Amino acid sequence: MASNASHMLEAALEQMDDIIAGKSFCFTIKPSKSLRSLKLQSFIKQVLTVESYQERLSRLEGDKESLILQVSVLTDQVEAQWAKISDLQSSLLGHQHKLNSTEEMLQQELLHRTSLENQKLNLLGEVSYLKLKLADMEGKQGHGAERQHKAEGLLKELRILKDKVEHLEDQKLQYEKKLKATKVKESSDLCGVSTLQYTISAHIPLLTLHSTFLNAVQSNVPFLACNSHPYRLRRTQSGGLQAVDPDVSHFRRGGLRATAGPRLTRTPESYDSTRDMNVPFSQWTKEQVCGWLEDYGLGQYVNLTRQWVENGQTLLSATPQDFEKEMGMKNPLHRKKLQLALKAFTTKVIEKSADLDYIWVTRWLDDIGLPQYKDHFHEARVDGRMIQYITVNDLLTLKVTSQLHHLSIKCAIHVLHANKFNPNCLRRRPGEEKQPSPSEVVQWSNHRVMEWLRAVDLAEYAPNLRGSGVHGGLIILEPRFSAETLALLLNIPPQKTLLRRHLATAFSTLVGHQATQEKREYGNATGHMPLTTTAKVKPKKLGFTQFSHLRKRKPDESADYICPIDSGSDDGSSDLHWAVYCLVLFQLRLKVDKPEQAV
């Protein structure tokens, strides 16, 4: 029995060693029939199971503590990430607010920039006008200095004449006393008295004439407008010689004479309007020709002209190449201006456009909405006669390349033709009419069209017409100018359909039902090219096959006038442009001729 128990204990200890060493737990106790051995075996099993449960429990508790530690670490990390997410959301909101404020500032800057551009255009127009005004004031100041110098000389002569008249009056009184005292020598005394009276009658009118001129100079009134002398001090830049005032009486014997004393002009032979009108231009002297060039606005060529020209016939027989070579006239428009003036002297045709000088043309450009070309026109000395005979190449020389601006100038010249080149034919301010007719709209200036836009509740787009060339003549006479063209010029966005529809309705009401229908038919015709604001005019180039026809072609046929004089008679029934123009021209001439017939 003792040996069995010891064996069982050894086997149990070996199994415990194996369990401690990590081996699988299995009982190899041999079965025994002894009850004590079974009890011992069960006891050992219970002891082993309890120890294994305690080890597992301690291991699970360690795992639990490690898991709790990991959970706490992960919780801290999650809280840190949530804090970062909230910071990012707050910074995103701040950046969104900054972006919105930046967009608002950008829009305000764009609006401010457009307003500054409009102010810049206005200031450029005012600067050009002030430049012209300054040039005129300098010219007037120079003439004022000359007049003051002449007035001082006249004052000295006037004092001398007063002394002479007083001396003659004293002599007259002495002779009258002698006449009353001595009546014996009647024949000799009568002869002396008659001689004395003739001398006094020859000098007293001179005193009256110079005293009148002195009063006129002191009161800043032209002397020649105050008496009956046919000469005038007023200068003109229009080119043609100014006609003598019909109210001024001609020289009559027995009246006042102005042949004595100093002359009223630069030289004794220059700027005598009465003599210039009676004497042909070919017989003018060198000084007369040079004075006429200076008055005509071409004073920069006077020095070379004085060296070359002998009389007026030299200019009449000269060619444009002679003008360029002898006078140094490099500007082709200056040569054309001189040629047109000489042609008017040769043909003796009186044109109303000759009364419009180049200063008036700069104001006319303001009226038709093209003030950006004033400097070029002023430098080229473009006057009314050149406007009448201006060509496409002339406009390209003047830096006018836009097709819309060409059409604007063309329609404006049509209006001048219809009004017989009346300098005040364009209307700048709204009148009393409630619904203007097309014959009245055709005379609207660019400023009057902007006033109409303000009247139809489009005031915010009205400043966009500055420098666009839009005036009443272009709206009525140009068939391709429609409400869509006006909307493009006003910069009305295409998505604003209600605003464009309102503009189209107001435009149709302005031009009338018939003109609206004709514009629509012209736009629907085959081969129609719509009018755009970016189209350019290119100069015509001659091919090699056309050089042979240049010598055969007459000068008048090669002139490509932008507004031909007799354009209304060439294919007027087939062209809508000329049809509308003839209709408006007829209405305007009726309005212009009615006051003349009444007078």
Coordinates of C-alpha atoms in Angstrom, one line a residue:
M1 CA 0.0 0.0 0.0
A2 CA 2.8 2.4 0.9
S3 CA 4.5 1.6 -2.3
N4 CA 1.4 2.4 -4.4
A5 CA 0.9 5.7 -2.6
S6 CA 4.4 6.7 -3.2
H7 CA 4.2 5.9 -6.8
M8 CA 1.0 7.9 -7.2
L9 CA 2.6 10.8 -5.4
E10 CA 5.6 10.7 -7.8
A11 CA 3.3 10.5 -10.8
A12 CA 1.4 13.5 -9.5
L13 CA 4.6 15.5 -8.9
E14 CA 5.8 14.7 -12.4
Q15 CA 2.5 15.9 -13.9
M16 CA 2.8 19.1 -11.8
D17 CA 6.3 19.6 -13.2
D18 CA 5.0 19.1 -16.7
I19 CA 2.2 21.6 -16.1
I20 CA 4.7 24.1 -14.7
A21 CA 7.0 23.5 -17.7
G22 CA 4.0 24.1 -20.1
K23 CA 3.2 20.6 -21.1
S24 CA -0.4 19.4 -21.5
F25 CA -2.1 18.3 -18.4
C26 CA -3.1 14.6 -18.4
F27 CA -3.3 12.2 -15.7
T28 CA -1.3 9.0 -16.1
I29 CA -2.1 7.6 -12.8
K30 CA -2.8 4.2 -13.1
P31 CA -6.1 3.0 -11.9
S32 CA -6.1 1.6 -8.5
K33 CA -8.5 -0.2 -6.7
S34 CA -7.7 1.5 -3.5
L35 CA -10.2 4.1 -2.2
R36 CA -7.5 6.2 -0.7
S37 CA -5.7 6.5 -3.9
L38 CA -8.9 7.7 -5.6
K39 CA -9.5 10.3 -3.0
L40 CA -5.9 11.5 -3.2
Q41 CA -6.2 11.7 -7.0
S42 CA -9.4 13.8 -6.8
F43 CA -7.8 16.1 -4.2
I44 CA -4.8 16.7 -6.4
K45 CA -7.1 17.5 -9.3
Q46 CA -9.1 20.0 -7.3
V47 CA -5.9 21.6 -6.1
L48 CA -4.6 21.9 -9.7
T49 CA -7.8 23.3 -11.1
V50 CA -8.0 26.0 -8.4
E51 CA -4.5 27.1 -9.1
S52 CA -5.1 27.3 -12.9
Y53 CA -8.3 29.4 -12.3
Q54 CA -6.4 31.8 -10.1
E55 CA -3.7 32.2 -12.7
R56 CA -6.3 32.9 -15.4
L57 CA -8.1 35.3 -13.1
S58 CA -4.9 37.3 -12.4
R59 CA -4.1 37.3 -16.1
L60 CA -7.5 38.6 -17.0
E61 CA -7.3 41.3 -14.4
G62 CA -4.0 42.4 -15.9
D63 CA -5.6 42.4 -19.4
K64 CA -8.4 44.5 -18.0
E65 CA -6.1 47.1 -16.5
S66 CA -4.2 47.3 -19.8
L67 CA -7.5 47.7 -21.7
I68 CA -8.7 50.4 -19.3
L69 CA -5.4 52.3 -19.8
Q70 CA -5.7 52.0 -23.6
V71 CA -9.3 53.2 -23.5
S72 CA -8.3 56.3 -21.5
V73 CA -5.5 57.1 -24.0
L74 CA -7.9 56.7 -26.9
T75 CA -10.4 58.9 -25.2
D76 CA -7.8 61.6 -24.8
Q77 CA -6.8 61.4 -28.4
V78 CA -10.5 61.6 -29.6
E79 CA -11.0 64.7 -27.5
A80 CA -7.9 66.3 -29.0
Q81 CA -9.1 65.5 -32.5
W82 CA -12.5 67.1 -31.7
A83 CA -10.8 70.2 -30.5
K84 CA -8.8 70.4 -33.7
I85 CA -12.0 69.9 -35.8
S86 CA -13.8 72.7 -34.0
D87 CA -10.8 75.0 -34.5
L88 CA -10.8 74.2 -38.2
Q89 CA -14.5 74.9 -38.5
S90 CA -14.1 78.3 -36.8
S91 CA -11.2 79.2 -39.1
L92 CA -13.2 78.1 -42.1
L93 CA -16.1 80.4 -41.1
G94 CA -13.6 83.2 -40.7
H95 CA -12.1 82.7 -44.1
Q96 CA -15.6 82.5 -45.6
H97 CA -16.5 85.9 -44.1
K98 CA -13.2 87.3 -45.4
L99 CA -14.0 85.9 -48.9
N100 CA -17.4 87.5 -48.9
S101 CA -16.0 90.9 -47.8
T102 CA -13.3 90.6 -50.5
E103 CA -15.9 90.0 -53.2
E104 CA -17.9 93.0 -52.0
M105 CA -14.8 95.1 -52.1
L106 CA -14.0 93.9 -55.6
Q107 CA -17.5 94.8 -56.8
Q108 CA -17.2 98.2 -55.3
E109 CA -13.7 98.7 -56.8
L110 CA -15.1 97.8 -60.2
L111 CA -17.9 100.3 -59.9
H112 CA -15.5 102.9 -58.7
R113 CA -13.2 102.1 -61.6
T114 CA -16.0 102.6 -64.2
S115 CA -16.9 105.9 -62.6
L116 CA -13.3 107.0 -62.7
E117 CA -13.1 106.0 -66.4
N118 CA -16.2 108.1 -67.1
Q119 CA -14.7 111.0 -65.2
K120 CA -11.4 110.5 -67.1
L121 CA -13.3 110.8 -70.4
N122 CA -15.0 113.9 -69.2
L123 CA -11.8 115.4 -68.0
L124 CA -10.1 114.6 -71.3
G125 CA -12.9 116.4 -73.2
E126 CA -12.6 119.4 -70.9
V127 CA -8.8 119.5 -71.2
S128 CA -9.1 119.5 -75.0
Y129 CA -11.7 122.2 -74.9
L130 CA -9.5 124.2 -72.5
K131 CA -6.5 123.8 -74.9
L132 CA -8.5 125.2 -77.8
K133 CA -9.8 128.0 -75.6
L134 CA -6.3 128.8 -74.4
A135 CA -5.1 128.9 -78.0
D136 CA -7.9 131.3 -78.9
M137 CA -7.2 133.4 -75.9
E138 CA -3.5 133.6 -76.8
G139 CA -4.5 134.7 -80.3
K140 CA -6.9 137.3 -79.0
Q141 CA -4.3 138.5 -76.5
G142 CA -1.8 139.0 -79.3
H143 CA -4.4 140.9 -81.3
G144 CA -5.3 142.9 -78.2
A145 CA -1.7 143.9 -77.8
E146 CA -1.5 145.0 -81.4
R147 CA -4.8 146.9 -81.1
Q148 CA -3.5 148.6 -77.9
H149 CA -0.3 149.6 -79.6
K150 CA -2.3 151.0 -82.6
A151 CA -4.6 152.8 -80.2
E152 CA -1.7 154.5 -78.5
G153 CA -0.4 155.7 -81.9
L154 CA -3.9 156.9 -82.8
L155 CA -4.2 158.7 -79.4
K156 CA -1.0 160.6 -80.2
E157 CA -2.2 161.5 -83.7
L158 CA -5.6 162.5 -82.2
R159 CA -3.9 165.0 -79.9
I160 CA -1.9 166.4 -82.8
L161 CA -5.2 166.7 -84.8
K162 CA -6.9 168.4 -81.9
D163 CA -4.1 171.0 -81.7
K164 CA -4.4 171.6 -85.4
V165 CA -8.2 171.9 -85.2
E166 CA -7.9 174.4 -82.3
H167 CA -5.3 176.4 -84.3
L168 CA -7.6 176.3 -87.3
E169 CA -10.6 177.4 -85.2
D170 CA -8.5 180.4 -83.9
Q171 CA -7.6 181.3 -87.4
K172 CA -11.3 181.0 -88.4
L173 CA -12.3 183.4 -85.6
Q174 CA -9.6 185.8 -86.6
Y175 CA -10.6 185.7 -90.3
E176 CA -14.3 186.2 -89.3
K177 CA -13.3 189.3 -87.3
K178 CA -11.3 190.6 -90.2
L179 CA -14.3 189.9 -92.5
K180 CA -16.7 191.8 -90.4
A181 CA -14.2 194.7 -89.9
T182 CA -13.1 195.1 -93.5
K183 CA -15.8 194.9 -96.2
V184 CA -13.8 196.8 -98.7
K185 CA -11.9 193.9 -100.2
E186 CA -14.8 191.5 -100.6
S187 CA -13.5 189.5 -103.5
S188 CA -10.1 188.7 -101.8
D189 CA -11.7 188.2 -98.4
L190 CA -14.3 185.8 -99.9
C191 CA -11.6 183.9 -101.6
G192 CA -9.6 183.6 -98.4
V193 CA -12.7 182.6 -96.5
S194 CA -13.6 179.9 -99.0
T195 CA -10.1 178.5 -98.9
L196 CA -10.2 178.5 -95.1
Q197 CA -13.6 176.7 -95.0
Y198 CA -12.3 174.1 -97.4
T199 CA -9.3 173.4 -95.2
I200 CA -11.4 173.2 -92.1
S201 CA -13.9 170.8 -93.8
A202 CA -11.0 168.6 -94.8
H203 CA -9.6 168.3 -91.3
I204 CA -12.7 168.2 -89.0
P205 CA -14.0 164.9 -90.3
L206 CA -10.7 163.3 -89.5
L207 CA -11.0 164.5 -85.9
T208 CA -14.5 163.1 -85.7
L209 CA -13.3 159.8 -87.2
H210 CA -10.4 159.4 -84.8
S211 CA -12.5 160.4 -81.8
T212 CA -15.1 157.8 -82.6
F213 CA -12.4 155.1 -82.9
L214 CA -10.9 156.2 -79.5
N215 CA -14.3 155.8 -77.8
A216 CA -14.7 152.4 -79.4
V217 CA -11.3 151.2 -78.3
Q218 CA -11.9 152.5 -74.7
S219 CA -15.3 150.7 -74.5
N220 CA -13.9 147.5 -76.0
V221 CA -16.3 147.8 -79.0
P222 CA -14.9 147.3 -82.6
F223 CA -14.4 150.6 -84.2
L224 CA -15.6 149.6 -87.6
A225 CA -18.9 148.4 -86.3
C226 CA -19.5 151.9 -84.9
N227 CA -19.2 153.9 -88.1
S228 CA -19.7 153.6 -91.8
H229 CA -16.3 152.4 -92.7
P230 CA -16.5 149.2 -94.9
Y231 CA -13.4 147.5 -93.3
R232 CA -13.7 145.1 -90.3
L233 CA -11.4 144.1 -87.6
R234 CA -13.0 140.7 -86.9
R235 CA -10.9 137.7 -87.9
T236 CA -12.2 134.4 -89.0
Q237 CA -10.7 130.9 -89.3
S238 CA -13.4 129.5 -91.7
G239 CA -11.3 130.1 -94.8
G240 CA -13.6 132.1 -97.0
L241 CA -13.6 135.8 -97.1
Q242 CA -16.2 137.3 -94.9
A243 CA -18.8 139.4 -96.8
V244 CA -19.2 143.0 -95.9
D245 CA -22.2 143.8 -93.6
P246 CA -25.1 144.9 -95.8
D247 CA -26.1 147.5 -93.2
V248 CA -22.7 149.2 -93.6
S249 CA -23.0 152.1 -96.2
H250 CA -20.4 152.5 -98.9
F251 CA -18.2 155.5 -99.4
R252 CA -20.1 158.6 -100.5
R253 CA -18.7 162.0 -101.3
G254 CA -19.3 164.6 -98.7
G255 CA -19.3 162.1 -95.8
L256 CA -16.6 161.0 -93.5
R257 CA -13.3 159.8 -95.0
A258 CA -10.9 157.3 -93.5
T259 CA -8.1 157.3 -96.0
A260 CA -5.8 159.5 -94.0
G261 CA -3.8 158.4 -90.9
P262 CA -2.4 154.9 -90.1
R263 CA -4.0 151.7 -91.5
L264 CA -6.1 149.3 -89.4
T265 CA -4.2 146.2 -90.5
R266 CA -0.8 144.7 -90.5
T267 CA 0.4 146.1 -93.8
P268 CA -1.0 148.7 -96.2
E269 CA -2.1 146.0 -98.6
S270 CA -3.2 143.0 -96.6
Y271 CA -6.6 142.0 -95.4
D272 CA -8.7 144.5 -97.3
S273 CA -12.0 142.6 -97.6
T274 CA -13.7 145.0 -100.1
R275 CA -10.7 145.0 -102.4
D276 CA -10.2 141.2 -102.1
M277 CA -13.7 140.5 -103.1
N278 CA -13.5 142.7 -106.1
V279 CA -10.0 141.8 -107.2
P280 CA -9.5 138.2 -108.5
F281 CA -7.3 135.9 -106.4
S282 CA -4.8 135.6 -109.2
Q283 CA -4.0 139.3 -108.8
W284 CA -3.5 139.3 -105.0
T285 CA -0.1 140.4 -103.8
K286 CA 2.3 138.4 -101.8
E287 CA 1.2 140.1 -98.5
Q288 CA -2.4 139.5 -99.2
V289 CA -1.9 135.8 -99.9
C290 CA 0.2 135.4 -96.7
G291 CA -2.4 137.3 -94.6
W292 CA -5.1 135.1 -96.0
L293 CA -3.2 131.9 -95.2
E294 CA -2.8 133.1 -91.6
D295 CA -6.4 133.9 -91.3
Y296 CA -7.3 130.5 -92.9
G297 CA -5.5 128.6 -90.1
L298 CA -2.3 127.7 -92.1
G299 CA -0.1 130.4 -90.5
Q300 CA 2.8 127.9 -90.0
Y301 CA 3.4 128.0 -93.7
V302 CA 3.6 131.7 -94.1
N303 CA 7.4 132.1 -93.9
L304 CA 8.1 129.6 -96.7
T305 CA 5.1 130.9 -98.7
R306 CA 6.5 134.5 -98.6
Q307 CA 9.8 133.1 -100.1
W308 CA 8.0 131.3 -102.9
V309 CA 4.8 133.0 -103.8
E310 CA 4.8 136.1 -106.0
N311 CA 1.1 136.6 -106.3
G312 CA -2.2 134.6 -106.1
Q313 CA -1.6 133.0 -109.5
T314 CA 1.3 131.1 -108.1
L315 CA -1.0 129.2 -105.7
L316 CA -3.7 128.7 -108.3
S317 CA -1.3 127.1 -110.8
A318 CA 0.5 125.0 -108.2
T319 CA 0.1 121.3 -107.7
P320 CA -0.1 119.4 -104.4
Q321 CA 3.5 118.3 -104.9
D322 CA 4.4 122.0 -105.2
F323 CA 2.7 122.7 -101.9
E324 CA 4.7 119.9 -100.2
K325 CA 8.0 120.9 -101.8
E326 CA 7.9 124.7 -101.7
M327 CA 5.7 125.3 -98.6
G328 CA 6.8 122.3 -96.6
M329 CA 3.1 121.1 -96.3
K330 CA 3.6 117.5 -95.3
N331 CA 0.1 117.0 -93.9
P332 CA -2.2 115.7 -96.8
L333 CA -5.3 117.2 -95.1
H334 CA -3.6 120.7 -95.1
R335 CA -3.0 120.3 -98.8
K336 CA -6.6 119.3 -99.3
K337 CA -7.9 122.2 -97.3
L338 CA -5.8 124.6 -99.4
Q339 CA -6.9 123.0 -102.7
L340 CA -10.6 123.2 -101.8
A341 CA -10.2 126.9 -100.9
L342 CA -8.4 127.7 -104.2
K343 CA -11.0 125.7 -106.1
A344 CA -13.7 127.9 -104.5
F345 CA -11.9 131.0 -105.6
T346 CA -11.7 129.6 -109.1
T347 CA -15.3 128.5 -109.5
K348 CA -16.7 131.4 -107.5
V349 CA -19.3 129.1 -106.0
I350 CA -20.6 130.2 -102.6
E351 CA -21.0 127.3 -100.2
K352 CA -22.6 127.5 -96.8
S353 CA -20.1 125.0 -95.4
A354 CA -17.3 127.6 -95.9
D355 CA -18.7 129.6 -93.0
L356 CA -17.9 126.9 -90.5
D357 CA -14.4 127.1 -89.2
Y358 CA -12.3 124.3 -87.5
I359 CA -13.2 125.6 -84.0
W360 CA -16.8 124.9 -84.8
V361 CA -15.9 121.4 -86.1
T362 CA -14.4 120.5 -82.7
R363 CA -17.7 121.5 -81.0
W364 CA -19.6 119.6 -83.6
L365 CA -17.6 116.4 -82.7
D366 CA -18.8 116.9 -79.1
D367 CA -22.4 117.1 -80.3
I368 CA -22.3 113.9 -82.3
G369 CA -20.6 112.0 -79.5
L370 CA -17.0 111.7 -80.8
P371 CA -14.9 114.0 -78.6
Q372 CA -12.0 111.6 -78.6
Y373 CA -11.1 112.8 -82.2
K374 CA -11.0 116.5 -81.4
D375 CA -7.3 116.8 -81.2
H376 CA -6.7 115.1 -84.5
F377 CA -9.3 117.2 -86.3
H378 CA -7.9 120.4 -84.7
E379 CA -4.4 119.5 -85.8
A380 CA -5.5 118.9 -89.3
R381 CA -7.5 122.2 -89.3
V382 CA -10.7 120.4 -90.6
D383 CA -13.4 123.0 -91.3
G384 CA -16.9 122.8 -92.7
R385 CA -15.8 122.7 -96.3
M386 CA -13.5 119.7 -95.6
I387 CA -16.3 118.0 -93.7
Q388 CA -18.5 118.3 -96.8
Y389 CA -15.8 116.7 -99.0
I390 CA -14.2 114.3 -96.5
T391 CA -13.4 110.8 -97.7
V392 CA -12.9 107.4 -96.0
N393 CA -9.1 107.7 -96.4
D394 CA -9.3 111.1 -94.8
L395 CA -11.0 109.7 -91.7
L396 CA -8.5 106.9 -91.5
T397 CA -5.7 109.6 -91.6
L398 CA -7.5 111.2 -88.7
K399 CA -7.3 107.9 -86.7
V400 CA -11.0 107.1 -87.2
T401 CA -11.0 103.4 -87.8
S402 CA -14.3 102.2 -86.3
Q403 CA -17.1 101.4 -88.7
L404 CA -19.7 102.7 -86.4
H405 CA -17.9 106.0 -86.0
H406 CA -17.7 106.3 -89.8
L407 CA -21.4 105.8 -90.1
S408 CA -21.9 108.3 -87.3
I409 CA -20.0 111.0 -89.1
K410 CA -21.7 110.1 -92.4
C411 CA -25.2 110.5 -90.9
A412 CA -24.2 113.7 -89.2
I413 CA -23.0 115.2 -92.5
H414 CA -26.4 114.2 -94.0
V415 CA -28.1 116.2 -91.3
L416 CA -25.9 119.2 -92.1
H417 CA -26.8 118.9 -95.8
A418 CA -30.5 118.8 -94.9
N419 CA -30.2 121.9 -92.7
K420 CA -28.1 123.7 -95.3
F421 CA -25.0 123.6 -93.0
N422 CA -26.8 125.6 -90.3
P423 CA -24.2 125.7 -87.4
N424 CA -27.0 125.5 -84.8
C425 CA -29.1 122.8 -86.3
L426 CA -28.4 120.1 -83.6
R427 CA -30.6 120.2 -80.5
R428 CA -28.7 119.7 -77.2
R429 CA -31.5 120.1 -74.7
P430 CA -35.0 118.7 -74.5
G431 CA -37.8 120.9 -75.7
E432 CA -41.5 121.0 -74.9
E433 CA -42.5 118.2 -77.3
K434 CA -44.1 115.2 -75.6
Q435 CA -43.7 112.8 -78.5
P436 CA -41.0 113.9 -80.9
S437 CA -41.3 113.0 -84.6
P438 CA -38.5 111.4 -86.6
S439 CA -37.8 114.7 -88.3
E440 CA -37.0 116.2 -84.8
V441 CA -35.2 113.1 -83.5
V442 CA -32.8 113.3 -86.5
Q443 CA -31.5 116.6 -85.2
W444 CA -30.7 115.3 -81.7
S445 CA -27.2 115.5 -80.4
N446 CA -25.4 112.9 -78.3
H447 CA -26.3 114.7 -75.1
R448 CA -30.0 114.9 -76.1
V449 CA -30.1 111.1 -76.7
M450 CA -28.7 110.6 -73.1
E451 CA -31.4 112.9 -71.8
W452 CA -34.0 110.7 -73.6
L453 CA -32.4 107.6 -71.9
R454 CA -32.9 109.3 -68.5
A455 CA -36.5 110.1 -69.5
V456 CA -37.2 106.4 -70.2
D457 CA -35.7 105.2 -66.8
L458 CA -32.3 104.1 -68.2
A459 CA -30.3 106.8 -66.5
E460 CA -27.7 104.4 -65.1
Y461 CA -26.7 103.4 -68.6
A462 CA -26.8 106.9 -70.2
P463 CA -23.1 107.7 -69.4
N464 CA -22.0 104.7 -71.5
L465 CA -22.9 106.7 -74.7
R466 CA -20.1 109.1 -74.2
G467 CA -17.6 108.6 -77.0
S468 CA -19.9 106.2 -78.8
G469 CA -20.9 108.4 -81.7
V470 CA -24.7 107.9 -81.2
H471 CA -26.9 110.8 -82.2
G472 CA -30.3 111.3 -83.7
G473 CA -29.1 111.2 -87.3
L474 CA -27.4 107.8 -86.7
I475 CA -30.6 106.4 -85.0
I476 CA -32.9 107.5 -87.8
L477 CA -30.8 107.4 -91.0
E478 CA -28.8 104.2 -90.5
P479 CA -31.0 101.1 -91.2
R480 CA -28.6 98.7 -89.5
F481 CA -28.8 100.7 -86.2
S482 CA -31.4 98.9 -84.1
A483 CA -32.3 98.5 -80.4
E484 CA -29.9 95.6 -80.2
T485 CA -27.0 97.8 -81.3
L486 CA -28.1 100.4 -78.8
A487 CA -28.2 97.8 -76.0
L488 CA -24.6 96.7 -76.9
L489 CA -23.4 100.3 -76.7
L490 CA -25.1 100.8 -73.4
N491 CA -23.5 97.6 -72.0
I492 CA -26.8 96.0 -71.0
P493 CA -26.2 92.3 -70.1
P494 CA -27.9 89.8 -72.4
Q495 CA -29.5 88.0 -69.4
K496 CA -31.5 91.2 -68.5
T497 CA -34.2 90.4 -71.0
L498 CA -36.9 92.6 -69.4
L499 CA -34.6 95.6 -69.5
R500 CA -33.7 95.0 -73.2
R501 CA -37.4 94.6 -74.0
H502 CA -38.1 97.9 -72.4
L503 CA -35.4 99.5 -74.4
A504 CA -36.7 98.0 -77.6
T505 CA -40.2 99.3 -76.9
A506 CA -38.9 102.8 -76.2
F507 CA -36.7 102.7 -79.3
S508 CA -39.6 101.7 -81.5
T509 CA -41.7 104.5 -80.1
L510 CA -38.9 107.0 -80.7
V511 CA -38.2 106.1 -84.4
G512 CA -41.8 105.4 -85.3
H513 CA -43.7 102.4 -86.6
Q514 CA -42.7 102.8 -90.3
A515 CA -39.0 103.2 -89.6
T516 CA -39.1 100.2 -87.1
Q517 CA -40.7 98.0 -89.8
E518 CA -38.2 99.1 -92.4
K519 CA -35.3 98.4 -90.1
R520 CA -36.7 95.0 -89.3
E521 CA -37.1 94.2 -93.1
Y522 CA -33.6 95.4 -93.8
G523 CA -32.3 93.1 -91.0
N524 CA -34.2 90.1 -92.3
A525 CA -32.9 90.5 -95.9
T526 CA -30.5 88.0 -97.3
G527 CA -26.9 88.9 -97.0
H528 CA -27.5 91.3 -94.2
M529 CA -24.4 92.1 -92.0
P530 CA -25.4 93.2 -88.5
L531 CA -23.7 96.4 -87.2
T532 CA -21.2 95.6 -84.5
T533 CA -19.3 97.9 -82.2
T534 CA -15.9 96.3 -82.9
A535 CA -15.9 96.3 -86.7
K536 CA -13.0 98.2 -88.3
V537 CA -12.7 100.0 -91.6
K538 CA -9.6 99.1 -93.7
P539 CA -8.2 101.2 -96.5
K540 CA -8.8 100.1 -100.0
K541 CA -5.8 98.4 -101.6
L542 CA -5.3 98.6 -105.4
G543 CA -4.4 95.4 -107.2
F544 CA -2.0 95.1 -110.2
T545 CA -4.9 95.0 -112.6
Q546 CA -6.3 98.4 -111.4
F547 CA -3.1 100.4 -112.0
S548 CA -3.8 100.7 -115.7
H549 CA -7.2 102.3 -115.1
L550 CA -5.8 105.1 -112.8
R551 CA -4.7 107.3 -115.7
K552 CA -8.0 106.9 -117.5
R553 CA -10.0 107.7 -114.4
K554 CA -11.1 111.3 -113.7
P555 CA -10.3 112.9 -110.4
D556 CA -13.9 113.3 -109.5
E557 CA -14.7 109.6 -110.1
S558 CA -11.8 108.5 -107.8
A559 CA -13.0 110.6 -104.9
D560 CA -14.6 108.3 -102.4
Y561 CA -16.6 110.8 -100.4
I562 CA -18.1 109.5 -97.2
C563 CA -21.2 111.5 -97.9
P564 CA -21.6 112.3 -101.6
I565 CA -23.4 115.5 -102.4
D566 CA -25.8 114.0 -105.0
S567 CA -26.2 110.7 -103.2
G568 CA -29.9 111.0 -103.0
S569 CA -30.4 110.6 -106.7
D570 CA -28.3 107.3 -107.1
D571 CA -30.4 104.2 -106.6
G572 CA -32.5 105.9 -104.0
S573 CA -35.5 103.6 -104.6
S574 CA -33.6 100.4 -104.0
D575 CA -31.6 101.4 -100.9
L576 CA -33.4 101.7 -97.6
H577 CA -30.8 104.1 -96.3
W578 CA -31.4 106.6 -99.0
A579 CA -35.1 106.2 -98.9
V580 CA -35.3 107.0 -95.2
Y581 CA -32.8 109.8 -95.7
C582 CA -34.8 111.4 -98.6
L583 CA -38.0 111.2 -96.5
V584 CA -36.4 112.9 -93.5
L585 CA -34.6 115.4 -95.7
F586 CA -37.8 116.4 -97.4
Q587 CA -39.5 117.0 -94.0
L588 CA -36.5 119.0 -92.7
R589 CA -36.4 121.1 -95.8
L590 CA -40.1 121.9 -95.4
K591 CA -39.4 123.0 -91.9
V592 CA -36.4 125.1 -93.0
D593 CA -38.1 126.7 -96.0
K594 CA -41.3 127.7 -94.2
P595 CA -39.7 130.5 -92.2
E596 CA -37.8 131.7 -95.2
Q597 CA -41.0 131.9 -97.3
A598 CA -42.7 133.7 -94.4
V599 CA -39.9 136.2 -94.3

